């Protein structure tokens, strides 16, 4: 029997698992030995997430990873700007020493995500090679973002500038910050994503069409069900609950599996889930969609519910996931 109701003990565990601190895992699949994290500060005083930095070795090149990770479910990244330099004075700034994010070399606009990653080839950019000379090992990093906050109805109520916490560029004026990172070639275990994503569904009731697609009936509380890959293989768990005006869905895969993409639709009736005439779901029309280019074994999504969904006694949830495998080596 795949569908399970959580016990009281497991409910206590899930209340911890589904806290805002869980959004998405580091893209390396397991935390590397040389990771450095610093808080992501919005509006000078609010911690809304973190910036994680680490390196990997790819084809003899040192690759720097900078991951912006929102940990407060009410906030979203809308822009991200990154500057990486071997000298503080190589970061774009005014004559008075204030940073200029618009001139940072790495930029991302029109975002609406809670996790975003930049990668920088340090071998190509700065000529760094393993083993790294101590005199060249220190990087100066300025991680800037624009973040927006939603209320319980899904409306934007606040927008702020955010910086990865560190030292201020200047004592007066702009409160922008930078931090340093020491490059290391000791990366520990390395994991690589395989190109073998397979269709997977959260186990539940079958649609009326001929495919093996399924939907979950949510009647309240905490519900968990298995994630089935390629129709026959249980590769992880899906946890579903409602918290205020949002549905919280955590997808946690077993070791060796990674989320490549997802399509999710929540409705007050089965007929409201997009389907073709044969009764098979049309995943391209699902309301919530996302994809990941790096290893991602665990995500938590906070999906806003409209008024009808918030007051409905029963919700119908279709969760379609592309699941790939990954391989690790020392």
GROMACS .gro file of C-alpha atoms in nm:
model
  330
    1UNK     CA    1   0.000   0.000   0.000
    2UNK     CA    2   0.173   0.319  -0.117
    3UNK     CA    3  -0.052   0.587   0.033
    4UNK     CA    4   0.011   0.637   0.402
    5UNK     CA    5  -0.131   0.852   0.684
    6UNK     CA    6   0.132   0.999   0.915
    7UNK     CA    7   0.146   0.883   1.274
    8UNK     CA    8   0.163   1.132   1.561
    9UNK     CA    9   0.538   1.074   1.596
   10UNK     CA   10   0.594   1.127   1.225
   11UNK     CA   11   0.378   1.442   1.240
   12UNK     CA   12   0.624   1.583   1.492
   13UNK     CA   13   0.912   1.494   1.260
   14UNK     CA   14   0.740   1.656   0.962
   15UNK     CA   15   0.675   1.976   1.152
   16UNK     CA   16   1.053   2.007   1.168
   17UNK     CA   17   1.119   1.887   0.814
   18UNK     CA   18   0.877   2.137   0.660
   19UNK     CA   19   1.015   2.444   0.834
   20UNK     CA   20   1.109   2.742   0.614
   21UNK     CA   21   1.477   2.641   0.637
   22UNK     CA   22   1.421   2.363   0.383
   23UNK     CA   23   1.389   2.491   0.027
   24UNK     CA   24   1.634   2.307  -0.194
   25UNK     CA   25   1.954   2.114  -0.144
   26UNK     CA   26   2.299   2.222  -0.261
   27UNK     CA   27   2.333   2.133  -0.626
   28UNK     CA   28   2.629   1.904  -0.554
   29UNK     CA   29   2.391   1.643  -0.414
   30UNK     CA   30   2.588   1.617  -0.088
   31UNK     CA   31   2.748   1.912   0.087
   32UNK     CA   32   3.108   1.955  -0.033
   33UNK     CA   33   3.395   1.986   0.212
   34UNK     CA   34   3.479   2.343   0.113
   35UNK     CA   35   3.136   2.508   0.141
   36UNK     CA   36   3.105   2.851   0.301
   37UNK     CA   37   2.768   3.004   0.391
   38UNK     CA   38   2.670   3.353   0.498
   39UNK     CA   39   2.325   3.502   0.571
   40UNK     CA   40   2.134   3.682   0.296
   41UNK     CA   41   2.027   4.012   0.455
   42UNK     CA   42   1.732   4.212   0.317
   43UNK     CA   43   1.663   4.573   0.407
   44UNK     CA   44   1.978   4.582   0.625
   45UNK     CA   45   1.825   4.385   0.913
   46UNK     CA   46   1.614   4.087   0.795
   47UNK     CA   47   1.762   3.743   0.734
   48UNK     CA   48   1.564   3.595   0.442
   49UNK     CA   49   1.806   3.321   0.338
   50UNK     CA   50   2.171   3.243   0.282
   51UNK     CA   51   2.443   3.253   0.020
   52UNK     CA   52   2.644   2.929  -0.014
   53UNK     CA   53   2.981   2.920  -0.191
   54UNK     CA   54   3.193   2.619  -0.283
   55UNK     CA   55   3.420   2.490  -0.559
   56UNK     CA   56   3.426   2.181  -0.775
   57UNK     CA   57   3.680   2.050  -1.026
   58UNK     CA   58   3.551   1.992  -1.380
   59UNK     CA   59   3.788   1.891  -1.663
   60UNK     CA   60   4.086   2.032  -1.471
   61UNK     CA   61   3.909   2.367  -1.422
   62UNK     CA   62   3.817   2.510  -1.082
   63UNK     CA   63   3.446   2.599  -1.085
   64UNK     CA   64   3.308   2.838  -0.824
   65UNK     CA   65   2.944   2.785  -0.726
   66UNK     CA   66   2.746   3.069  -0.565
   67UNK     CA   67   2.396   2.965  -0.455
   68UNK     CA   68   2.137   3.219  -0.339
   69UNK     CA   69   1.892   3.025  -0.121
   70UNK     CA   70   1.577   3.184   0.029
   71UNK     CA   71   1.478   3.017   0.356
   72UNK     CA   72   1.179   3.235   0.448
   73UNK     CA   73   0.882   3.100   0.245
   74UNK     CA   74   0.721   3.445   0.213
   75UNK     CA   75   1.016   3.587   0.016
   76UNK     CA   76   1.127   3.534  -0.346
   77UNK     CA   77   1.430   3.634  -0.551
   78UNK     CA   78   1.343   3.869  -0.838
   79UNK     CA   79   1.697   3.976  -0.937
   80UNK     CA   80   2.050   3.858  -0.859
   81UNK     CA   81   2.385   4.024  -0.925
   82UNK     CA   82   2.726   3.875  -0.851
   83UNK     CA   83   3.081   4.005  -0.861
   84UNK     CA   84   3.384   3.782  -0.801
   85UNK     CA   85   3.737   3.925  -0.799
   86UNK     CA   86   4.088   3.856  -0.674
   87UNK     CA   87   4.108   4.214  -0.546
   88UNK     CA   88   3.839   4.416  -0.369
   89UNK     CA   89   3.904   4.709  -0.601
   90UNK     CA   90   3.815   4.499  -0.906
   91UNK     CA   91   3.451   4.486  -0.793
   92UNK     CA   92   3.256   4.760  -0.978
   93UNK     CA   93   3.208   5.059  -0.748
   94UNK     CA   94   3.180   5.437  -0.754
   95UNK     CA   95   3.466   5.674  -0.679
   96UNK     CA   96   3.336   5.694  -0.323
   97UNK     CA   97   3.358   5.317  -0.288
   98UNK     CA   98   2.990   5.225  -0.318
   99UNK     CA   99   2.924   4.902  -0.512
  100UNK     CA  100   2.733   4.919  -0.844
  101UNK     CA  101   2.531   4.594  -0.875
  102UNK     CA  102   2.408   4.688  -1.223
  103UNK     CA  103   2.768   4.662  -1.342
  104UNK     CA  104   2.841   4.329  -1.175
  105UNK     CA  105   2.946   4.078  -1.444
  106UNK     CA  106   2.697   3.804  -1.346
  107UNK     CA  107   2.329   3.900  -1.355
  108UNK     CA  108   1.984   3.742  -1.356
  109UNK     CA  109   1.659   3.933  -1.404
  110UNK     CA  110   1.286   3.854  -1.410
  111UNK     CA  111   1.326   3.581  -1.151
  112UNK     CA  112   1.054   3.442  -0.926
  113UNK     CA  113   1.238   3.165  -0.746
  114UNK     CA  114   1.366   3.081  -0.399
  115UNK     CA  115   1.698   2.940  -0.517
  116UNK     CA  116   1.937   3.057  -0.789
  117UNK     CA  117   2.294   2.955  -0.868
  118UNK     CA  118   2.578   3.122  -1.057
  119UNK     CA  119   2.889   2.931  -1.165
  120UNK     CA  120   3.224   3.092  -1.245
  121UNK     CA  121   3.515   2.916  -1.413
  122UNK     CA  122   3.804   3.041  -1.200
  123UNK     CA  123   4.064   2.882  -1.426
  124UNK     CA  124   3.937   3.075  -1.729
  125UNK     CA  125   3.869   3.399  -1.541
  126UNK     CA  126   4.177   3.425  -1.318
  127UNK     CA  127   4.409   3.146  -1.431
  128UNK     CA  128   4.370   2.956  -1.103
  129UNK     CA  129   4.481   2.593  -1.114
  130UNK     CA  130   4.528   2.317  -0.862
  131UNK     CA  131   4.720   2.330  -0.640
  132UNK     CA  132   4.625   2.693  -0.574
  133UNK     CA  133   4.901   2.928  -0.460
  134UNK     CA  134   4.815   3.081  -0.120
  135UNK     CA  135   4.878   3.430  -0.256
  136UNK     CA  136   4.604   3.376  -0.517
  137UNK     CA  137   4.358   3.174  -0.309
  138UNK     CA  138   4.146   3.460  -0.166
  139UNK     CA  139   3.841   3.576  -0.361
  140UNK     CA  140   3.632   3.885  -0.292
  141UNK     CA  141   3.263   3.818  -0.350
  142UNK     CA  142   2.971   4.062  -0.359
  143UNK     CA  143   2.635   3.884  -0.376
  144UNK     CA  144   2.347   4.126  -0.432
  145UNK     CA  145   1.980   4.047  -0.484
  146UNK     CA  146   1.637   4.204  -0.502
  147UNK     CA  147   1.374   4.016  -0.305
  148UNK     CA  148   0.996   4.047  -0.275
  149UNK     CA  149   0.757   3.937   0.000
  150UNK     CA  150   0.408   3.794  -0.050
  151UNK     CA  151   0.114   3.814   0.186
  152UNK     CA  152  -0.122   3.523   0.255
  153UNK     CA  153  -0.320   3.610  -0.058
  154UNK     CA  154  -0.018   3.595  -0.287
  155UNK     CA  155   0.014   3.972  -0.328
  156UNK     CA  156   0.352   4.148  -0.320
  157UNK     CA  157   0.362   4.365  -0.008
  158UNK     CA  158   0.733   4.446   0.022
  159UNK     CA  159   1.044   4.462  -0.196
  160UNK     CA  160   1.398   4.502  -0.062
  161UNK     CA  161   1.761   4.504  -0.164
  162UNK     CA  162   1.958   4.211  -0.017
  163UNK     CA  163   2.328   4.135   0.028
  164UNK     CA  164   2.530   3.833   0.131
  165UNK     CA  165   2.651   3.933   0.478
  166UNK     CA  166   3.013   4.040   0.519
  167UNK     CA  167   3.208   4.364   0.554
  168UNK     CA  168   3.060   4.690   0.428
  169UNK     CA  169   3.225   4.854   0.129
  170UNK     CA  170   3.200   5.194   0.300
  171UNK     CA  171   3.118   5.315   0.651
  172UNK     CA  172   2.875   5.569   0.508
  173UNK     CA  173   2.632   5.565   0.220
  174UNK     CA  174   2.546   5.235   0.052
  175UNK     CA  175   2.513   4.944   0.298
  176UNK     CA  176   2.634   4.694   0.036
  177UNK     CA  177   2.864   4.418   0.164
  178UNK     CA  178   3.126   4.175   0.041
  179UNK     CA  179   3.285   3.865   0.190
  180UNK     CA  180   3.596   3.662   0.116
  181UNK     CA  181   3.631   3.297   0.020
  182UNK     CA  182   3.947   3.086   0.017
  183UNK     CA  183   3.969   2.862  -0.290
  184UNK     CA  184   4.049   2.500  -0.212
  185UNK     CA  185   4.105   2.204  -0.441
  186UNK     CA  186   3.999   1.965  -0.161
  187UNK     CA  187   3.641   1.923  -0.276
  188UNK     CA  188   3.562   1.586  -0.121
  189UNK     CA  189   3.314   1.359  -0.296
  190UNK     CA  190   3.203   1.474  -0.642
  191UNK     CA  191   2.863   1.391  -0.785
  192UNK     CA  192   2.754   1.404  -1.149
  193UNK     CA  193   2.402   1.413  -1.286
  194UNK     CA  194   2.308   1.146  -1.541
  195UNK     CA  195   2.092   1.229  -1.842
  196UNK     CA  196   1.821   0.971  -1.769
  197UNK     CA  197   1.520   1.160  -1.631
  198UNK     CA  198   1.208   0.942  -1.613
  199UNK     CA  199   0.843   1.032  -1.562
  200UNK     CA  200   0.735   0.998  -1.198
  201UNK     CA  201   0.404   1.058  -1.020
  202UNK     CA  202   0.303   1.102  -0.657
  203UNK     CA  203   0.112   0.783  -0.585
  204UNK     CA  204  -0.264   0.821  -0.555
  205UNK     CA  205  -0.574   0.764  -0.766
  206UNK     CA  206  -0.549   0.700  -1.143
  207UNK     CA  207  -0.683   0.947  -1.398
  208UNK     CA  208  -0.958   0.811  -1.624
  209UNK     CA  209  -0.734   0.798  -1.932
  210UNK     CA  210  -0.512   0.512  -2.036
  211UNK     CA  211  -0.185   0.648  -1.894
  212UNK     CA  212  -0.055   0.555  -1.549
  213UNK     CA  213  -0.073   0.917  -1.428
  214UNK     CA  214  -0.214   0.972  -1.078
  215UNK     CA  215  -0.349   1.241  -0.847
  216UNK     CA  216  -0.364   1.268  -0.468
  217UNK     CA  217  -0.682   1.349  -0.276
  218UNK     CA  218  -0.597   1.587   0.009
  219UNK     CA  219  -0.851   1.602   0.294
  220UNK     CA  220  -0.643   1.801   0.542
  221UNK     CA  221  -0.367   1.747   0.795
  222UNK     CA  222  -0.036   1.595   0.690
  223UNK     CA  223  -0.030   1.335   0.412
  224UNK     CA  224   0.264   1.144   0.269
  225UNK     CA  225   0.276   0.924  -0.037
  226UNK     CA  226   0.546   0.757  -0.243
  227UNK     CA  227   0.695   0.900  -0.560
  228UNK     CA  228   0.681   0.633  -0.832
  229UNK     CA  229   0.938   0.646  -1.116
  230UNK     CA  230   0.880   0.474  -1.450
  231UNK     CA  231   0.554   0.326  -1.321
  232UNK     CA  232   0.712   0.064  -1.093
  233UNK     CA  233   0.992   0.209  -0.876
  234UNK     CA  234   0.948   0.385  -0.541
  235UNK     CA  235   1.223   0.651  -0.540
  236UNK     CA  236   1.121   0.877  -0.255
  237UNK     CA  237   0.842   1.045  -0.062
  238UNK     CA  238   0.607   1.337  -0.116
  239UNK     CA  239   0.476   1.524   0.189
  240UNK     CA  240   0.169   1.749   0.159
  241UNK     CA  241   0.011   1.989   0.406
  242UNK     CA  242  -0.163   2.327   0.410
  243UNK     CA  243  -0.022   2.613   0.614
  244UNK     CA  244  -0.241   2.923   0.613
  245UNK     CA  245  -0.295   3.035   0.256
  246UNK     CA  246  -0.045   2.801   0.095
  247UNK     CA  247   0.004   2.435   0.024
  248UNK     CA  248   0.345   2.304   0.131
  249UNK     CA  249   0.482   2.019  -0.079
  250UNK     CA  250   0.812   1.855   0.011
  251UNK     CA  251   0.964   1.606  -0.234
  252UNK     CA  252   1.248   1.402  -0.077
  253UNK     CA  253   1.418   1.146  -0.300
  254UNK     CA  254   1.619   0.842  -0.201
  255UNK     CA  255   1.998   0.852  -0.236
  256UNK     CA  256   2.112   0.844  -0.598
  257UNK     CA  257   1.806   1.023  -0.741
  258UNK     CA  258   1.763   1.385  -0.842
  259UNK     CA  259   1.470   1.609  -0.941
  260UNK     CA  260   1.507   1.736  -1.299
  261UNK     CA  261   1.170   1.913  -1.328
  262UNK     CA  262   0.822   1.921  -1.181
  263UNK     CA  263   0.465   2.001  -1.288
  264UNK     CA  264   0.206   2.046  -1.012
  265UNK     CA  265  -0.161   2.139  -1.020
  266UNK     CA  266  -0.393   2.199  -0.724
  267UNK     CA  267  -0.770   2.217  -0.772
  268UNK     CA  268  -1.098   2.195  -0.581
  269UNK     CA  269  -1.230   1.930  -0.821
  270UNK     CA  270  -1.075   1.665  -1.041
  271UNK     CA  271  -1.223   1.827  -1.353
  272UNK     CA  272  -1.019   2.143  -1.286
  273UNK     CA  273  -0.691   1.957  -1.339
  274UNK     CA  274  -0.600   2.007  -1.710
  275UNK     CA  275  -0.680   1.689  -1.906
  276UNK     CA  276  -0.727   1.594  -2.267
  277UNK     CA  277  -1.045   1.437  -2.403
  278UNK     CA  278  -0.918   1.090  -2.319
  279UNK     CA  279  -0.883   1.187  -1.951
  280UNK     CA  280  -0.502   1.201  -1.937
  281UNK     CA  281  -0.343   1.499  -1.761
  282UNK     CA  282  -0.183   1.776  -1.969
  283UNK     CA  283   0.123   1.852  -1.761
  284UNK     CA  284   0.225   2.146  -1.980
  285UNK     CA  285  -0.085   2.329  -1.856
  286UNK     CA  286  -0.025   2.262  -1.487
  287UNK     CA  287  -0.016   2.578  -1.275
  288UNK     CA  288   0.322   2.527  -1.108
  289UNK     CA  289   0.634   2.423  -1.301
  290UNK     CA  290   1.009   2.430  -1.240
  291UNK     CA  291   1.334   2.269  -1.347
  292UNK     CA  292   1.685   2.209  -1.211
  293UNK     CA  293   2.008   2.172  -1.405
  294UNK     CA  294   2.211   2.047  -1.108
  295UNK     CA  295   2.166   1.759  -0.863
  296UNK     CA  296   1.859   1.836  -0.652
  297UNK     CA  297   1.742   1.549  -0.429
  298UNK     CA  298   1.510   1.751  -0.206
  299UNK     CA  299   1.281   2.051  -0.258
  300UNK     CA  300   1.006   2.219  -0.062
  301UNK     CA  301   0.751   2.427  -0.252
  302UNK     CA  302   0.511   2.681  -0.102
  303UNK     CA  303   0.216   2.709  -0.341
  304UNK     CA  304  -0.033   2.993  -0.283
  305UNK     CA  305  -0.397   2.884  -0.265
  306UNK     CA  306  -0.682   3.099  -0.393
  307UNK     CA  307  -0.981   3.170  -0.173
  308UNK     CA  308  -1.186   2.874  -0.299
  309UNK     CA  309  -0.893   2.637  -0.242
  310UNK     CA  310  -0.835   2.770   0.109
  311UNK     CA  311  -1.192   2.695   0.214
  312UNK     CA  312  -1.235   2.367   0.027
  313UNK     CA  313  -1.267   2.054   0.241
  314UNK     CA  314  -1.099   1.845  -0.031
  315UNK     CA  315  -0.824   1.936  -0.276
  316UNK     CA  316  -0.703   1.737  -0.576
  317UNK     CA  317  -0.326   1.750  -0.628
  318UNK     CA  318  -0.145   1.616  -0.934
  319UNK     CA  319   0.234   1.598  -0.884
  320UNK     CA  320   0.442   1.502  -1.187
  321UNK     CA  321   0.822   1.490  -1.147
  322UNK     CA  322   1.109   1.411  -1.380
  323UNK     CA  323   1.354   1.199  -1.178
  324UNK     CA  324   1.711   1.134  -1.294
  325UNK     CA  325   1.999   0.949  -1.128
  326UNK     CA  326   2.340   1.079  -1.022
  327UNK     CA  327   2.678   0.916  -0.970
  328UNK     CA  328   2.933   1.010  -0.704
  329UNK     CA  329   3.306   0.947  -0.683
  330UNK     CA  330   3.587   1.062  -0.456
   0.00000   0.00000   0.00000
